N, CA, C and O of each residue as an XYZ file, in Angstrom:
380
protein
N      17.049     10.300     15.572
C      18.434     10.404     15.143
C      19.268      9.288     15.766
O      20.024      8.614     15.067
N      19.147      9.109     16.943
C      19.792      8.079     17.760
C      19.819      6.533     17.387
O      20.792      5.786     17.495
N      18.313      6.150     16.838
C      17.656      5.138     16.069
C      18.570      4.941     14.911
O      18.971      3.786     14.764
N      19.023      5.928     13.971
C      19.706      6.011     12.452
C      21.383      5.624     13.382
O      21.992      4.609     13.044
N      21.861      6.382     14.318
C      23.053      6.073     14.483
C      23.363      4.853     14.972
O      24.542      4.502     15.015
N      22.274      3.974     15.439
C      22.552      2.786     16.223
C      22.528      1.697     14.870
O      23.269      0.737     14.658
N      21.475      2.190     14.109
C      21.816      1.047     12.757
C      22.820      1.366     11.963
O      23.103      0.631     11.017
N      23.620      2.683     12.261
C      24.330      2.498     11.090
C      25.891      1.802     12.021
O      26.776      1.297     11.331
N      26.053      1.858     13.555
C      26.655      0.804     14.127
C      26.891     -0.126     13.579
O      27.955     -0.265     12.976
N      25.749     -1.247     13.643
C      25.422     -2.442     13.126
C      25.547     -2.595     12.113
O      26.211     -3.566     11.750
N      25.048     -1.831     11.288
C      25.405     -1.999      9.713
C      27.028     -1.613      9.992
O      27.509     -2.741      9.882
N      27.784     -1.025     10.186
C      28.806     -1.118     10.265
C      29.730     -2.432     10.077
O      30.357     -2.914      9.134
N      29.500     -2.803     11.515
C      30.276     -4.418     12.127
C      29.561     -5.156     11.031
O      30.237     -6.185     11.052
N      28.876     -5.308     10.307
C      28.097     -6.191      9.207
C      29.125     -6.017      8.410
O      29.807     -7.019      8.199
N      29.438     -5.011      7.897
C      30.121     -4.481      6.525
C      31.381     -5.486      6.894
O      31.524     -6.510      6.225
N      32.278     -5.180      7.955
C      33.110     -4.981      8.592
C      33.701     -6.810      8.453
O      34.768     -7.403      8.300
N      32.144     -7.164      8.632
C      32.315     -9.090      8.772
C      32.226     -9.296      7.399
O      32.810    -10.313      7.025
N      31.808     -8.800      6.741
C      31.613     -9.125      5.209
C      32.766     -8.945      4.424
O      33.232     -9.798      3.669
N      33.279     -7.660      4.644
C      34.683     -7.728      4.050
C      36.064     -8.232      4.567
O      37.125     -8.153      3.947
N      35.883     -8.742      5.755
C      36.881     -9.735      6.795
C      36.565    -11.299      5.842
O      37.320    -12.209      5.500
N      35.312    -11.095      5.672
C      34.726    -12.420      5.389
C      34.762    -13.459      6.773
O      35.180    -14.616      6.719
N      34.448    -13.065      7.517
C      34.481    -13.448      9.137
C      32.837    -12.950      9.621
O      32.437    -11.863      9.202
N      31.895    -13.832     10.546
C      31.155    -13.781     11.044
C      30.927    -12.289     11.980
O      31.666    -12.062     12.938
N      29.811    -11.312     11.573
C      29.645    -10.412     12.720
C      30.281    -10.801     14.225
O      31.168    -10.194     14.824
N      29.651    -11.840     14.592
C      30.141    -12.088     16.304
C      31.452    -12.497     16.418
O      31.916    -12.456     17.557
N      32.328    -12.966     15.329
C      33.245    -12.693     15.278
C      34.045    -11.581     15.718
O      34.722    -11.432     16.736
N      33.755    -10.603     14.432
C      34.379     -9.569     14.762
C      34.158     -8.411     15.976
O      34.897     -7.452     16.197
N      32.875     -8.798     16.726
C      32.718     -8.522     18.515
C      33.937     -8.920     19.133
O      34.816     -8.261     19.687
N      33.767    -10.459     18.865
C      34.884    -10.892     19.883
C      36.128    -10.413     19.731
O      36.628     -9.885     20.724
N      36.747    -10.461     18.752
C      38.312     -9.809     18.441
C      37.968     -8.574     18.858
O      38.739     -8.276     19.770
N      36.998     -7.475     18.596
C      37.331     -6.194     19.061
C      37.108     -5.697     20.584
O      37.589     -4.670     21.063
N      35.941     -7.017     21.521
C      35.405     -6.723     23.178
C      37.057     -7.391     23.280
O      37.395     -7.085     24.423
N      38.045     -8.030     22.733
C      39.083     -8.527     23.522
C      40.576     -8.149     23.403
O      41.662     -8.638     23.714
N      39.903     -6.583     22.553
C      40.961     -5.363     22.414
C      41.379     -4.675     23.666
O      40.609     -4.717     24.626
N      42.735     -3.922     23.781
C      43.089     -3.349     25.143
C      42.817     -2.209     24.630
O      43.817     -1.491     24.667
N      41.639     -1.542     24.017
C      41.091      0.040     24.117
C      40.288      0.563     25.073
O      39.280     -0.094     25.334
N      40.493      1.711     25.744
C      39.798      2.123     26.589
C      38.422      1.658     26.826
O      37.871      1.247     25.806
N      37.672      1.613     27.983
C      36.387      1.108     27.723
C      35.417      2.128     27.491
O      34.505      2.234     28.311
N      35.475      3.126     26.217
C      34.252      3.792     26.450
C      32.719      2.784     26.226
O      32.591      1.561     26.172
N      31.511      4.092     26.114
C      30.414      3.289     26.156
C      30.102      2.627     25.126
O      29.032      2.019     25.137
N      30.913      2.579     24.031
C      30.432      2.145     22.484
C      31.518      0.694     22.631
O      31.202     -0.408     22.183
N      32.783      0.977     23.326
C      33.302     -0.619     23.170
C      32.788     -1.098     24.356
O      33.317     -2.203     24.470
N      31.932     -0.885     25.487
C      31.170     -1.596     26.544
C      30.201     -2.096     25.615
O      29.807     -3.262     25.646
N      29.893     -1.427     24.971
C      28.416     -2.138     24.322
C      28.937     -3.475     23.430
O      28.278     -4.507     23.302
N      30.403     -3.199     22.781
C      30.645     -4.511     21.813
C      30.992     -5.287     22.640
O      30.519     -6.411     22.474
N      31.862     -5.123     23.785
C      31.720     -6.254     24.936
C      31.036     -6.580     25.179
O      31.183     -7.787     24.986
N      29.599     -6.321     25.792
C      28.326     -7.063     25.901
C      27.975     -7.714     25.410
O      27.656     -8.842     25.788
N      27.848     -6.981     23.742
C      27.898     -7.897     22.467
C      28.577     -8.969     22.393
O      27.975    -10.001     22.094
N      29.653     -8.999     22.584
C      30.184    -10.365     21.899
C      30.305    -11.602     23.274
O      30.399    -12.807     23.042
N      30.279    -10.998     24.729
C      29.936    -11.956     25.374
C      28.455    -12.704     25.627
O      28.332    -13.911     25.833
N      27.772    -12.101     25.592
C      26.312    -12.159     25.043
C      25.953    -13.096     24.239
O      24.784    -13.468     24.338
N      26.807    -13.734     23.245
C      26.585    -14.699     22.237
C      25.406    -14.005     21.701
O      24.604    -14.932     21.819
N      24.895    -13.284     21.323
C      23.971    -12.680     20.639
C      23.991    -13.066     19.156
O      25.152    -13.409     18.937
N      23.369    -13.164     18.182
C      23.147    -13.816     16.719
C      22.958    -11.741     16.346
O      21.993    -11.008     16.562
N      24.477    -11.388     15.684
C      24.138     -9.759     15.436
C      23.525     -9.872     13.997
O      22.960     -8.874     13.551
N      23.602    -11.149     13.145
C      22.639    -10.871     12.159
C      21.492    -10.794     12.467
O      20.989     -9.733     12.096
N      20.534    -11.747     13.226
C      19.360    -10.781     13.650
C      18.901     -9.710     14.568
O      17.716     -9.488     14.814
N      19.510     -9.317     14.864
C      19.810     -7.984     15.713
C      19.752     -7.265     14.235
O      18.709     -6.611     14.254
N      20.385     -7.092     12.988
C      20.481     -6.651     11.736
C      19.073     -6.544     11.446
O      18.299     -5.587     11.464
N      18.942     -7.693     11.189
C      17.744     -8.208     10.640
C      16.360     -7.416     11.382
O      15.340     -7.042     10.803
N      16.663     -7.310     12.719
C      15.487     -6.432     13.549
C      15.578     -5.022     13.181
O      14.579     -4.500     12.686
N      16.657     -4.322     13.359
C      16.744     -3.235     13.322
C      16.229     -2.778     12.027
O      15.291     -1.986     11.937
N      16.942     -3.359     10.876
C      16.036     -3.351      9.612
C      14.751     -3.104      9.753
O      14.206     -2.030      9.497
N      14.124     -4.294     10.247
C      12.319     -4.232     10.262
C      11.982     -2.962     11.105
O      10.896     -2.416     10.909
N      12.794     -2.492     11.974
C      12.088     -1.371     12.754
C      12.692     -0.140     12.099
O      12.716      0.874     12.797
N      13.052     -0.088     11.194
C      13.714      1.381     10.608
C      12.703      1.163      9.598
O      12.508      2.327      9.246
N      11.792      0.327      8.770
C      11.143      0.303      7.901
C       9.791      0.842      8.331
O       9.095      1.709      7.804
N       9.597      0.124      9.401
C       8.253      0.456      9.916
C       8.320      2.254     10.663
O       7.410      2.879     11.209
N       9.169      2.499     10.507
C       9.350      4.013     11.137
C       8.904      4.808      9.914
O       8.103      5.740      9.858
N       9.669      4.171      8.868
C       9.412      4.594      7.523
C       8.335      5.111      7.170
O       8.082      6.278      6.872
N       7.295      3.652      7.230
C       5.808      3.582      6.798
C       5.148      4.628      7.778
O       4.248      5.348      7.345
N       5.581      4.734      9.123
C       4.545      5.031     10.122
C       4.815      6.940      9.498
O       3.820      7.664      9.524
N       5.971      7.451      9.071
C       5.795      8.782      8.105
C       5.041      9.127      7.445
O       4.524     10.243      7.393
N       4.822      8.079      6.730
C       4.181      8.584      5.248
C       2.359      8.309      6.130
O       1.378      8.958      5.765
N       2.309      7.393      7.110
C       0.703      7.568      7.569
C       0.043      8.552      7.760
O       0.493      9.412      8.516
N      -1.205      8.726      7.146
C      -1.755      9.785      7.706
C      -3.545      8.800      7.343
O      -3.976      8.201      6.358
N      -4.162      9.124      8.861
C      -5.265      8.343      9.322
C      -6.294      8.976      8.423
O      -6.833      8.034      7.841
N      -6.778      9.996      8.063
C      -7.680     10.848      7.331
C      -7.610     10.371      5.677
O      -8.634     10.416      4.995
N      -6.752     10.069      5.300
C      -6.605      9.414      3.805
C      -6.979      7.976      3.911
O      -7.968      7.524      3.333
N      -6.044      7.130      4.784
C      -6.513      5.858      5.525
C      -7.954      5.494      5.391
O      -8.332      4.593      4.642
N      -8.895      6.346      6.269
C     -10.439      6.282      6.117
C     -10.530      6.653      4.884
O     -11.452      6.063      4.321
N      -9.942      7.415      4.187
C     -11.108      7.784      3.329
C     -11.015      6.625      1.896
O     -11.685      6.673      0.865
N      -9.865      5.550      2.312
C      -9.569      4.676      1.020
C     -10.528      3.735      1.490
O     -11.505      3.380      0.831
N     -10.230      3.310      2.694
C     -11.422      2.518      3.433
C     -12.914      2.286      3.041
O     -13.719      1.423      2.690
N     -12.758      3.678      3.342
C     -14.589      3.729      2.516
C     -14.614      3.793      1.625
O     -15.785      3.506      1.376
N     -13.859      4.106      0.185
C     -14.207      4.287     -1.161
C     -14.068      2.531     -1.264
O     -14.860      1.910     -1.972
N     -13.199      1.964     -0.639
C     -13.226      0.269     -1.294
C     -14.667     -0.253     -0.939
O     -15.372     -0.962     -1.657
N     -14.954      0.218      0.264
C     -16.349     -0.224      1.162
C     -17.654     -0.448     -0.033
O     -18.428     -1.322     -0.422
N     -17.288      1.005     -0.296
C     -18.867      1.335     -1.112
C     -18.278      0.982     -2.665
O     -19.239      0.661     -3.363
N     -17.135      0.941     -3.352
C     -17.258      0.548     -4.816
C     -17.160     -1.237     -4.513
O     -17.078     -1.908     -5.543
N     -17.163     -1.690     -3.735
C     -18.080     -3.579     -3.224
C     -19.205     -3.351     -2.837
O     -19.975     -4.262     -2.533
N     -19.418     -2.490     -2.793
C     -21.128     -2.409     -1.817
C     -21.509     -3.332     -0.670
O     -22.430     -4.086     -0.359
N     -20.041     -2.787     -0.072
C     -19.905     -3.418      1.730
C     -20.864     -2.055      2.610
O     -21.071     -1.920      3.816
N     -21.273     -1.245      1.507
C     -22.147     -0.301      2.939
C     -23.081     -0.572      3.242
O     -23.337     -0.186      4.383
N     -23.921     -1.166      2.711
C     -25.499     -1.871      2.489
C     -25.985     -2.167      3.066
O     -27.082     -2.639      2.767
């Protein structure tokens, strides 16, 4: 759950730069150099935006690892083998 709320963060500030039409790290910096309280979510965009961090690939990662969470669902090792071997033996790799 924590995983889904942290991308939808990011996807957030994405949206956020897209419809500013202003760079993600942009819009870090204008908001880490806001006078709002520091909870832990604007500590984190402070980090962020002093950090010089590239948050499109930070995007771009989080993406790839919400996908692969995806795939790693639908795995199941017992079907896995058993496609394994049907490709094996209709090549007649068992031989």
């Amino acid at each position: 759950a924590s995983l889904h709320a942290a991308a939808a963060s990011v996807a957030a500030v994405a949206s956020a730069a897209q419809a500013a039409k202003e760079s993600p790290s942009n819009i870090l910096q204008s908001t880490a150099q806001s006078n709002a309280p520091h909870t832990k979510p604007q500590k984190l965009v402070t980090w962020l935006a002093e950090s010089e961090i590239n948050i499109e690939d930070i995007i771009n990662c989080t993406q790839e690892i919400i996908s692969i969470y995806e795939v790693w669902e639908q795995y199941n090792e017992k079907t896995c083998k058993e496609q394994i071997a049907r490709f094996v033996k209709a090549r007649g790799l068992d031989k």
